[in-house]
Coordinates of C-alpha atoms in Angstrom, one line a residue:
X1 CA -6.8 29.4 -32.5
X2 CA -4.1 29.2 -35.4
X3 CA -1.4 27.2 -34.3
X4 CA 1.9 29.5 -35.2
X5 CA 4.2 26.5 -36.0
X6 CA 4.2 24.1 -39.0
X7 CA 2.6 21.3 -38.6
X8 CA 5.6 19.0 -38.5
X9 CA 7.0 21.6 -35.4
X10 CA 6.0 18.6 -32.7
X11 CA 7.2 15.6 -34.1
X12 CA 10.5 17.4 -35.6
X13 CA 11.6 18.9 -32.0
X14 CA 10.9 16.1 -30.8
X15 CA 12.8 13.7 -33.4
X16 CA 16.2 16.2 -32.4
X17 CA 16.1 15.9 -29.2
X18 CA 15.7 12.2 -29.2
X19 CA 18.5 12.3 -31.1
X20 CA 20.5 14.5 -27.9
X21 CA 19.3 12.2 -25.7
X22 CA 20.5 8.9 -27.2
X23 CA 24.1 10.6 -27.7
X24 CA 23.7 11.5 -23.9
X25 CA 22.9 7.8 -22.8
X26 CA 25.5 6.1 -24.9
X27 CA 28.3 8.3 -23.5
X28 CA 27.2 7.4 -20.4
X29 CA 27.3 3.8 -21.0
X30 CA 31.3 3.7 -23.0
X31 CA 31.6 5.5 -19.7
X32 CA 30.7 2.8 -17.9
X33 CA 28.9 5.2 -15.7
X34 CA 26.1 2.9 -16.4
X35 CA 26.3 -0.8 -17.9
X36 CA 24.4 -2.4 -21.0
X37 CA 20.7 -2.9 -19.5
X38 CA 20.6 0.1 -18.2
X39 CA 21.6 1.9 -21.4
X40 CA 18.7 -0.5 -23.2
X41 CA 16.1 0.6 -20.8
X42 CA 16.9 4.5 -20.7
X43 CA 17.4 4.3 -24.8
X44 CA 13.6 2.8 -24.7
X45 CA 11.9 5.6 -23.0
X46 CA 13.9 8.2 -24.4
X47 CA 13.3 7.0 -28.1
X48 CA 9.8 7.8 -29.7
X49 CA 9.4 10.6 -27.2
X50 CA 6.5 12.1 -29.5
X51 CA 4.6 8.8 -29.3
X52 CA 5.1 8.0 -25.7
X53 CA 3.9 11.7 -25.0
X54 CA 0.7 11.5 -27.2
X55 CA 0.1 7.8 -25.3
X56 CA 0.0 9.9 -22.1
X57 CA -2.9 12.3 -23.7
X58 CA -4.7 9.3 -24.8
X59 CA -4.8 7.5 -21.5
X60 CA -6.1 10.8 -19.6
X61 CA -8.6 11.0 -22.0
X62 CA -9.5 7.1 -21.6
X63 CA -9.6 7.8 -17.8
X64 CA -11.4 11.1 -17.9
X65 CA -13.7 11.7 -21.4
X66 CA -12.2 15.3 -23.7
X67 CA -11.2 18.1 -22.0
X68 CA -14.0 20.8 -20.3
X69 CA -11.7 23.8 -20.9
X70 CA -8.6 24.6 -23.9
X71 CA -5.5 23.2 -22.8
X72 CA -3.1 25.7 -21.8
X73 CA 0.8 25.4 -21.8
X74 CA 1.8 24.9 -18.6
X75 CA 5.0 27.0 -16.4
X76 CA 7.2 25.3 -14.0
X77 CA 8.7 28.4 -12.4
X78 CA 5.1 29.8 -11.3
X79 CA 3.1 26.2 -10.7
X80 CA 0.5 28.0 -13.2
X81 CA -1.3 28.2 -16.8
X82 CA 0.3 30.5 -19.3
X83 CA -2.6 32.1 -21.4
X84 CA -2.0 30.6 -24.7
X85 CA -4.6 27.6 -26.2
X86 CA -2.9 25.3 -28.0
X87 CA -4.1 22.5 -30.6
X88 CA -3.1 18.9 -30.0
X89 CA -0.5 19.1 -32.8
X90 CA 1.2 21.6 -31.1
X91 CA 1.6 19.4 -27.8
X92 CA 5.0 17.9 -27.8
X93 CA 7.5 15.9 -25.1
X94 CA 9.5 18.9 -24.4
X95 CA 6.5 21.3 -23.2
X96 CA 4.1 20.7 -20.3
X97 CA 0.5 22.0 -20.5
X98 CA -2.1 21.8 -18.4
X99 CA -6.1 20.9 -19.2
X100 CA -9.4 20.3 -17.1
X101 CA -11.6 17.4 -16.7
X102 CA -14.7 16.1 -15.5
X103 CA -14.6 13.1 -13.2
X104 CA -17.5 10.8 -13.7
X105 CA -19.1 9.0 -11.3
X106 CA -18.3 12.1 -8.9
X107 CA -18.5 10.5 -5.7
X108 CA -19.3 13.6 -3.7
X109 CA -22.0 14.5 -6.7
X110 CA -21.4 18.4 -6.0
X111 CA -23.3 18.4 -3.1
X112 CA -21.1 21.0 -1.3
X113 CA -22.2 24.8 -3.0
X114 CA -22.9 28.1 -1.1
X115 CA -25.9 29.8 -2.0
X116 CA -25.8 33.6 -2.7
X117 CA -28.9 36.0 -3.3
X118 CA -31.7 34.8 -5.1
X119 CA -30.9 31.6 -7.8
X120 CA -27.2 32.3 -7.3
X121 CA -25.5 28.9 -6.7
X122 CA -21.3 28.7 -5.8
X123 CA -20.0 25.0 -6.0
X124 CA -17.5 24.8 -3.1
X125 CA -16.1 21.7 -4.2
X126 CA -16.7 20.1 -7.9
X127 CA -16.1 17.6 -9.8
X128 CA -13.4 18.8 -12.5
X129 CA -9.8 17.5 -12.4
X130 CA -7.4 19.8 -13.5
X131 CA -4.3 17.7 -14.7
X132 CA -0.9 19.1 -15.5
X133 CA 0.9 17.1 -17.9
X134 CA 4.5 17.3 -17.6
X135 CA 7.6 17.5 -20.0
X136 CA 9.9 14.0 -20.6
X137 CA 12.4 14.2 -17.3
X138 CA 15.5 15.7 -18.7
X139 CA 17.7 12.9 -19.3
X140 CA 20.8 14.1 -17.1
X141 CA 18.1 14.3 -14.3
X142 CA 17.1 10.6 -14.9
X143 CA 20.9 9.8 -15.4
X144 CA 21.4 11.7 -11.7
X145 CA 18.8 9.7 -10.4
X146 CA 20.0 5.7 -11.5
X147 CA 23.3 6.6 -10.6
X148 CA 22.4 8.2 -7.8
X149 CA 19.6 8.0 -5.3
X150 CA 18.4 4.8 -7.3
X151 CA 21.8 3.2 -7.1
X152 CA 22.2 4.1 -3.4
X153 CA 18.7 2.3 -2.4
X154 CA 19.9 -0.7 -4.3
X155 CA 23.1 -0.8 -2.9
X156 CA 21.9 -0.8 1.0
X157 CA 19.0 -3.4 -0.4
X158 CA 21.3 -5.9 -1.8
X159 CA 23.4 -5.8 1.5
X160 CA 20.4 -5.6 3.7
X161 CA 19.2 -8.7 1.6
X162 CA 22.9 -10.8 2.2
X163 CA 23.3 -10.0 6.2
X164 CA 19.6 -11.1 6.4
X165 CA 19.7 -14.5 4.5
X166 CA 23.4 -15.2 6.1
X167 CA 22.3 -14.3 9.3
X168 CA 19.4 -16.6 9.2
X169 CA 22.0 -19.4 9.3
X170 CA 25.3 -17.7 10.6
X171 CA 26.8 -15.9 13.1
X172 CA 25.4 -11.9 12.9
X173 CA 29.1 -11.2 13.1
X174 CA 30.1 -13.1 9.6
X175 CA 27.3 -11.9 8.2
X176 CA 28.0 -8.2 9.1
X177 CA 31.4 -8.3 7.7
X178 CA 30.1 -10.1 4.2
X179 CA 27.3 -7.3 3.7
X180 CA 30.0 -4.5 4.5
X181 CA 32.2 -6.1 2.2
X182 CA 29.5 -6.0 -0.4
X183 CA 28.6 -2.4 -0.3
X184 CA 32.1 -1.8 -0.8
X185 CA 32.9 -3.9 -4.2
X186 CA 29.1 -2.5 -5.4
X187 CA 30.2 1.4 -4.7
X188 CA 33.4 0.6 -6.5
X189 CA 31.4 1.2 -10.2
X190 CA 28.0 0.6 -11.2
X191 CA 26.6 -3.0 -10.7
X192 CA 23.1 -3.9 -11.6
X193 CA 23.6 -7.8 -11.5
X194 CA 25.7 -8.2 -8.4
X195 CA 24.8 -12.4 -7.7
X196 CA 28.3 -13.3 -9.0
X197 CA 30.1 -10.7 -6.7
X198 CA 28.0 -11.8 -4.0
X199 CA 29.3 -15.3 -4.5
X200 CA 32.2 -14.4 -4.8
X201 CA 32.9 -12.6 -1.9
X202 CA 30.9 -15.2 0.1
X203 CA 33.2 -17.6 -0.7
X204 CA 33.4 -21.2 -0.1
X205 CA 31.9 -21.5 3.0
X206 CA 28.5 -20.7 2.0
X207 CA 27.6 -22.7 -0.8
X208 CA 24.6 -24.4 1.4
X209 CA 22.7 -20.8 1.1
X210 CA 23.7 -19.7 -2.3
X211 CA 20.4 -20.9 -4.3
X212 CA 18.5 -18.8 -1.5
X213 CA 20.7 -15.7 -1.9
X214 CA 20.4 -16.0 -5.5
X215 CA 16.5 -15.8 -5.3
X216 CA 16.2 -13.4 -2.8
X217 CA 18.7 -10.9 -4.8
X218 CA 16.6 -11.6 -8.0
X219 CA 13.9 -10.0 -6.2
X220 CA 15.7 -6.5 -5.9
X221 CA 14.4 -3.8 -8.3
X222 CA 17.4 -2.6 -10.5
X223 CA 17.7 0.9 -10.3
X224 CA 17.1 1.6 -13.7
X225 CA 13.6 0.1 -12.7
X226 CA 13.0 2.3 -10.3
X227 CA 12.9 5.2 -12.6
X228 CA 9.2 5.7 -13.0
X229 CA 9.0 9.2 -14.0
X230 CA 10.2 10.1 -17.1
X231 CA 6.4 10.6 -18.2
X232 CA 4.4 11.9 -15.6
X233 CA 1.0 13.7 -14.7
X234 CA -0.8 15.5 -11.8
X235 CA -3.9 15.5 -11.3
X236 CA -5.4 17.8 -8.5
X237 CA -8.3 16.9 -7.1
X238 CA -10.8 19.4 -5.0
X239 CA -11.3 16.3 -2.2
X240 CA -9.8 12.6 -1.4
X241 CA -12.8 10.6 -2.2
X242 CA -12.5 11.6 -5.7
X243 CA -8.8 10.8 -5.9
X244 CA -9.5 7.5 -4.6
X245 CA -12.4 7.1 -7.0
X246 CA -10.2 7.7 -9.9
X247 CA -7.7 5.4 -8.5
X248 CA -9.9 2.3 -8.5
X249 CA -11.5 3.5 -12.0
X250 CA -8.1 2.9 -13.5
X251 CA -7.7 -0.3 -11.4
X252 CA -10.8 -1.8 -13.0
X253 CA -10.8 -0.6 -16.3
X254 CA -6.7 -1.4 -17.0
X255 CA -5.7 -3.9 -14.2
X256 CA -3.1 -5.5 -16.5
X257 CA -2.0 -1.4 -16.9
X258 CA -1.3 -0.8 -13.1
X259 CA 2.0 -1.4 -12.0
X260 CA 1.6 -0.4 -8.9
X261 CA -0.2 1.8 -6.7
X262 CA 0.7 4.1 -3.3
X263 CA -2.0 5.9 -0.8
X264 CA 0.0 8.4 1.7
X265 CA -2.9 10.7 2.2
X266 CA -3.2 9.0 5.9
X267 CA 0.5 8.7 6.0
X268 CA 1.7 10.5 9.6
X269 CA 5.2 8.8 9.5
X270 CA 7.6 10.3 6.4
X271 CA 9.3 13.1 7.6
X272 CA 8.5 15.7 5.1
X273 CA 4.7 14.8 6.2
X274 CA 3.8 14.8 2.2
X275 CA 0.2 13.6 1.6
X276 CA -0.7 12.2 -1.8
X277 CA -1.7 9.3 -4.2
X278 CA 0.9 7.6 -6.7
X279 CA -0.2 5.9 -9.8
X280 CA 1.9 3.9 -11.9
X281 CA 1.2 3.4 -15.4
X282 CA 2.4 1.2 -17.7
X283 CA 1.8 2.6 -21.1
X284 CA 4.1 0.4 -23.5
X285 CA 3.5 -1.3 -26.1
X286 CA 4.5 -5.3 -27.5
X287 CA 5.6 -6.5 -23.8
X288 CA 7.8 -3.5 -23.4
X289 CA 7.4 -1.9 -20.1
X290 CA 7.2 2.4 -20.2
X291 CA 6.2 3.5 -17.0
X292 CA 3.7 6.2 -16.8
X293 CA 3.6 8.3 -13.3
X294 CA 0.5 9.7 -11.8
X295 CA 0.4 12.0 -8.8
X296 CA -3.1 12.4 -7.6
X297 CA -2.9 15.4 -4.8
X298 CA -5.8 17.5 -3.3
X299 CA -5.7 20.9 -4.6
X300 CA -5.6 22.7 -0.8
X301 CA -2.6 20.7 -0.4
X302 CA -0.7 21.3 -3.7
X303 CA -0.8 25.6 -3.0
X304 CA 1.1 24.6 0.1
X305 CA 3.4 22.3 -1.7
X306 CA 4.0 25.3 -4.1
X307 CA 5.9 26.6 -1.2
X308 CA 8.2 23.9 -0.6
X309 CA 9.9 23.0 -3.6
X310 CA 12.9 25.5 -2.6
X311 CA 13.6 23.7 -0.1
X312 CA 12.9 20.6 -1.9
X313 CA 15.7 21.5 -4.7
X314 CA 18.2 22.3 -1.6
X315 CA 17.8 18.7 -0.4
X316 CA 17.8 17.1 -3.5
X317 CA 21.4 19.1 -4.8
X318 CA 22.7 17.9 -1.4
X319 CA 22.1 14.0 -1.2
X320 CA 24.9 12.1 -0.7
X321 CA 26.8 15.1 0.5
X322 CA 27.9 14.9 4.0
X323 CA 28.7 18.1 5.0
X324 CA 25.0 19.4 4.2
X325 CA 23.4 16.7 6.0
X326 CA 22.5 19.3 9.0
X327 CA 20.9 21.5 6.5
X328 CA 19.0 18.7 4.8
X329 CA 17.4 17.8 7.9
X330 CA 16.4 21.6 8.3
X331 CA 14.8 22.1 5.2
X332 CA 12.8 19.1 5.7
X333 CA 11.8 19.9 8.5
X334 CA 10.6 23.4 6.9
X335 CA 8.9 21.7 4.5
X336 CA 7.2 19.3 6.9
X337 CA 5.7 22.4 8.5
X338 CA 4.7 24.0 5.2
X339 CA 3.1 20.3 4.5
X340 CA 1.1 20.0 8.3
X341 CA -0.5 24.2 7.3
X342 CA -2.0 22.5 4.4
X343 CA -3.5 19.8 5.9
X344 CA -4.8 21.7 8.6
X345 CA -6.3 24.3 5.9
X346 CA -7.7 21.1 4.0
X347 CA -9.6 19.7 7.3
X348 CA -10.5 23.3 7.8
X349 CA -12.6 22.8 4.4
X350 CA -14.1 19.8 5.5
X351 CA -15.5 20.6 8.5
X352 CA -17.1 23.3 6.5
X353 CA -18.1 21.2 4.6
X354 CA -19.8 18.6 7.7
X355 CA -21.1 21.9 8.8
X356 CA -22.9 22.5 5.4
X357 CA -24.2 18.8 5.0
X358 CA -26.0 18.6 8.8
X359 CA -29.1 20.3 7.8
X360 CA -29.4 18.5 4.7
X361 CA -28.7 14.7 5.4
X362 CA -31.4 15.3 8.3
X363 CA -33.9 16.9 6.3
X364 CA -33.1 13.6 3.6
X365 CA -33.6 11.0 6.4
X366 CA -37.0 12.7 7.3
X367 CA -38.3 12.6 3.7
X368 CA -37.3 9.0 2.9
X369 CA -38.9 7.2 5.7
X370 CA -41.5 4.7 4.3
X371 CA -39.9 5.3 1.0
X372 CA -37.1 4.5 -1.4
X373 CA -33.3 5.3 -0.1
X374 CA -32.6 8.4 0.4
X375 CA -29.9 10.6 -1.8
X376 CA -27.5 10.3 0.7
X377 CA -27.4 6.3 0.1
X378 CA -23.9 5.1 -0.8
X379 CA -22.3 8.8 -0.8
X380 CA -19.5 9.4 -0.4
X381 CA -18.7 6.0 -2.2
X382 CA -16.6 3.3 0.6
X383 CA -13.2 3.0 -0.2
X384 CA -10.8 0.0 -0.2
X385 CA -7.8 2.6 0.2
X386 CA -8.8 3.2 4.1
X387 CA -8.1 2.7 7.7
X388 CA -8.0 -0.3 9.7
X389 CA -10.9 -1.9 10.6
X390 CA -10.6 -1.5 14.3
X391 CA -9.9 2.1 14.7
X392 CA -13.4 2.2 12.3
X393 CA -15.3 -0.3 14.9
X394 CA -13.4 2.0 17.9
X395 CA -14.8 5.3 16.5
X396 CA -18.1 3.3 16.0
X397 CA -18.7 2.2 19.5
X398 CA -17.9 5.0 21.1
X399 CA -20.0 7.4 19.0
X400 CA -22.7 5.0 20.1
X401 CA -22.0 5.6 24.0
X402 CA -22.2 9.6 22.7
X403 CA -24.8 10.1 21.4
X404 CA -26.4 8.1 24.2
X405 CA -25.1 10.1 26.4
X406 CA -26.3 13.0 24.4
X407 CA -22.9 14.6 24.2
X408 CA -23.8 14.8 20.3
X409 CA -27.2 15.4 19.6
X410 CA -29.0 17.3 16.5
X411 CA -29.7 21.4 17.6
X412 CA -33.0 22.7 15.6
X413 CA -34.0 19.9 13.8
X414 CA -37.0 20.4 11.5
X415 CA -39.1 17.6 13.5
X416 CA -38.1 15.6 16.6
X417 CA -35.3 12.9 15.8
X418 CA -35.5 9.5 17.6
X419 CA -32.3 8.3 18.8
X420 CA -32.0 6.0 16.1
X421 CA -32.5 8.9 13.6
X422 CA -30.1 10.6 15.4
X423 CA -27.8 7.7 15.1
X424 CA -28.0 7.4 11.5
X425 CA -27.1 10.9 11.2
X426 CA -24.0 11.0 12.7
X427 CA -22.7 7.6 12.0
X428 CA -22.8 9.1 8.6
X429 CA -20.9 12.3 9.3
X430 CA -18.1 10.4 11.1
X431 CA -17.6 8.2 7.8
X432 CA -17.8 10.9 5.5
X433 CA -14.8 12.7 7.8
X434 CA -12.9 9.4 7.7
X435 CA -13.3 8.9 4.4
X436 CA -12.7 13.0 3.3
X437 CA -9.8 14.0 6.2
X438 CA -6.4 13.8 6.5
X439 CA -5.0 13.0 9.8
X440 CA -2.6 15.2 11.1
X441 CA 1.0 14.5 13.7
X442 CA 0.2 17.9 16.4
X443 CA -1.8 16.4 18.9
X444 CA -2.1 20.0 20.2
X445 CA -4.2 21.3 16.9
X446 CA -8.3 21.1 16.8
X447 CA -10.5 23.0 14.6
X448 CA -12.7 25.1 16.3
X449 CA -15.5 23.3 18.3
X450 CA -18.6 26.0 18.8
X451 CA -20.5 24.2 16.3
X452 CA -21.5 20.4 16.4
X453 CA -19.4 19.7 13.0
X454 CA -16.4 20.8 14.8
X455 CA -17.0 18.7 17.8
X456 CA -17.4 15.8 16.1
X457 CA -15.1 16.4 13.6
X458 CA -12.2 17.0 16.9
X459 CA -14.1 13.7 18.2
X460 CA -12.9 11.7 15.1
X461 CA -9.7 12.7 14.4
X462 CA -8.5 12.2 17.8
X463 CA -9.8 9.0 17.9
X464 CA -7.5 8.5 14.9
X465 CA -4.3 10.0 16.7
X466 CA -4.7 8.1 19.7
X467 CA -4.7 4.7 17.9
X468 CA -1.5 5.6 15.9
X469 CA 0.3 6.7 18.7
X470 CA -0.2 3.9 20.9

């Protein structure tokens, strides 16, 4: 396709708007709505915005080979792929777009497909990743944010941080009334080095735990720091495992890269009951640091998100507000229930998918005896991103008693299964729902059990609630 702009269009948009963003941040700071460092760091990711962007295209392709399809422009308001191609040097900071990849080394290796009449073959679940690619964060969003939320986290952490080192050698009391005092003199105006007011509201009489209170306060990200998003990707992934997999790709080809990495796809205890994967990045260059944001998310999940994000805007316009805090807690709470349908219609996939696989690894077992490993060896790929160790040696032993018990036993197999076969087979099964599943909060919700995927899967995943809500 012809691209219909010249071909400076991407850098010269780009080159203006850096230019509107700079002004932006430098108000801000003679403001004093932020101070110096902060200024420095927003005026660093905000400045060769084109370069930055195309360092975001070059480390998806590092991770995940050229695209399989043309990359599309991408549109916020309808979470979906306008029908317009466009060539890399159309692809600027200003204009999200969204491509599809392969993931190699697949750890699920396409095994899940429904067969139709004749040769016809419909993979269920497959191994391409389609990525959207978002725009640079408006800079009066990021502003909103380190003044903001950001500041307001490292407010409460700084006087968290003093009451806990003063009460480790004070009276609770004295160290109460310093922390308050801080929060106070830190709300006053924007403080990102706040040892010397510390100190100086400590006064005198502490002088035997400044050096500690000094180190423990160095330790506090800044909240320009915590603004990770101003480049940012989402990848959407057709199961966990090959989230995961993707994850620990980037670990071991870029460790010095990752900056830091966070797994809530088991996560039962955040209130808006969001499951995904966050990646961060750093894609800078000569010991500068330019966070890169990844959001890996199953794609079940992410059409249920879709439905959220009104409620999502209400509760972000509101924080900080008072008066809406009753209304906040209501549209969390909406979109915690919006969150807990799509992981219910996620499991609902793989049980299918157990049910699809129980005629299969059986059949496998049977052919590889006497011989090499069978294709099932090693798949899905063990993951370092998992659950405790006991609730796995929990589930283990009592599947044992089970299937001794014969309260899970193989139905029509195509030879006679010894007890060890049978064994093997499930043992199996229950990993690859550990390692595939998301757990879920209502203790009350199963998927249906007529089938011997679905009474093992129920088997599982209670096993799973009952050890978190101990």
């Amino acid at each position: 396709m012809v691209s219909d702009y010249s071909e400076s269009y991407a850098a010269d948009i780009s080159a203006e708007n850096d230019r509107k963003n700079q002004s932006i941040i430098e108000s801000a700071r003679a403001s004093g709505r932020i101070n110096d460092a902060a200024a420095a760091y927003l005026s660093e990711l905000y400045s060769d915005s084109i370069m930055w962007f195309r360092e975001v295209f070059y480390f998806l392709g590092k991770c995940f080979g050229a695209p399989k399809a043309p990359v599309m422009r991408y549109d916020y308001a309808t979470d979906s792929a306008i029908d317009e191609p466009i060539k890399l040097s159309d692809i600027n900071p200003l204009s999200p777009y969204i491509v599809h990849h392969r993931l190699d080394m697949d750890p699920m290796r396409n095994q899940f497909f429904t067969s139709g009449a004749g040769h016809k073959i419909d993979l269920a679940v497959s191994s391409i990743v389609t990525v959207i690619v978002g725009a640079q964060k408006n800079v009066n969003r990021a502003l909103d944010k380190v003044t903001g939320k950001y500041y307001q986290n490292y407010v409460n952490d700084v006087a968290d941080t003093v009451y806990r080192v003063i009460a480790s050698h004070d009276r609770e009391a004295s160290a109460r009334a310093v922390a308050d005092k801080i929060r106070a003199k830190l709300n006053e105006k924007y403080i990102s080095t706040p040892a010397e007011t510390v100190l100086s509201i400590i006064g005198s009489g502490h002088e035997n735990i400044a050096v500690e209170l000094v180190r423990e306060l160095d330790k506090i990200p800044r909240p320009r720091m915590r603004l990770q998003d101003v480049w940012r990707a989402k990848c959407l992934f057709d199961l966990i495992p090959q989230a995961r997999t993707f994850i620990e790709r980037v670990r071991d080809m870029m460790p010095d890269r990752v900056l830091s990495v966070r797994d809530n796809f088991y996560d039962m205890k955040n209130p808006r009951n969001y499951r995904d994967a966050k990646l961060i990045i750093d894609i800078g260059k000569n010991g500068h640091v330019v966070p890169m944001e990844i959001i890996c998310q199953v794609r079940t999940f992410f059409e249920f998100e879709r439905k959220t994000h009104g409620n999502y805007e209400i509760v972000r316009q509101s924080e900080g507000n008072k008066k809406t805090v009753k209304n906040e807690s209501t549209n969390i709470a909406i979109g915690a229930r919006e969150h807990e349908l799509g992981v219910k219609e996620y499991n609902l996939m793989i049980c299918q998918c157990l049910e699809d696989l129980f005629d299969r690894v059986g059949w496998n077992i049977l052919y590889s005896q006497g011989s090499a490993a069978s294709m099932f060896d090693g798949f899905p790929k063990p993951c370092k991103l998992y659950y405790p160790q006991k609730i796995l040696d929990t589930i283990s032993s009592k599947l044992d008693d089970a299937i001794e018990n014969e309260v899970f036993y193989i139905k029509d197999a195509p030879a006679k299964l010894t007890q060890a076969q049978q064994s093997e087979i499930f043992h199996f099964m229950s990993r690859f729902i550990l390692i595939a599943a998301m757990p879920y909060i209502q203790r009350d919700w199963t998927v249906p059990s007529d089938t011997m995927a679905g009474k093992l899967f129920n088997f599982v995943m209670n096993e799973i609630q009952r050890y978190y809500k101990k």
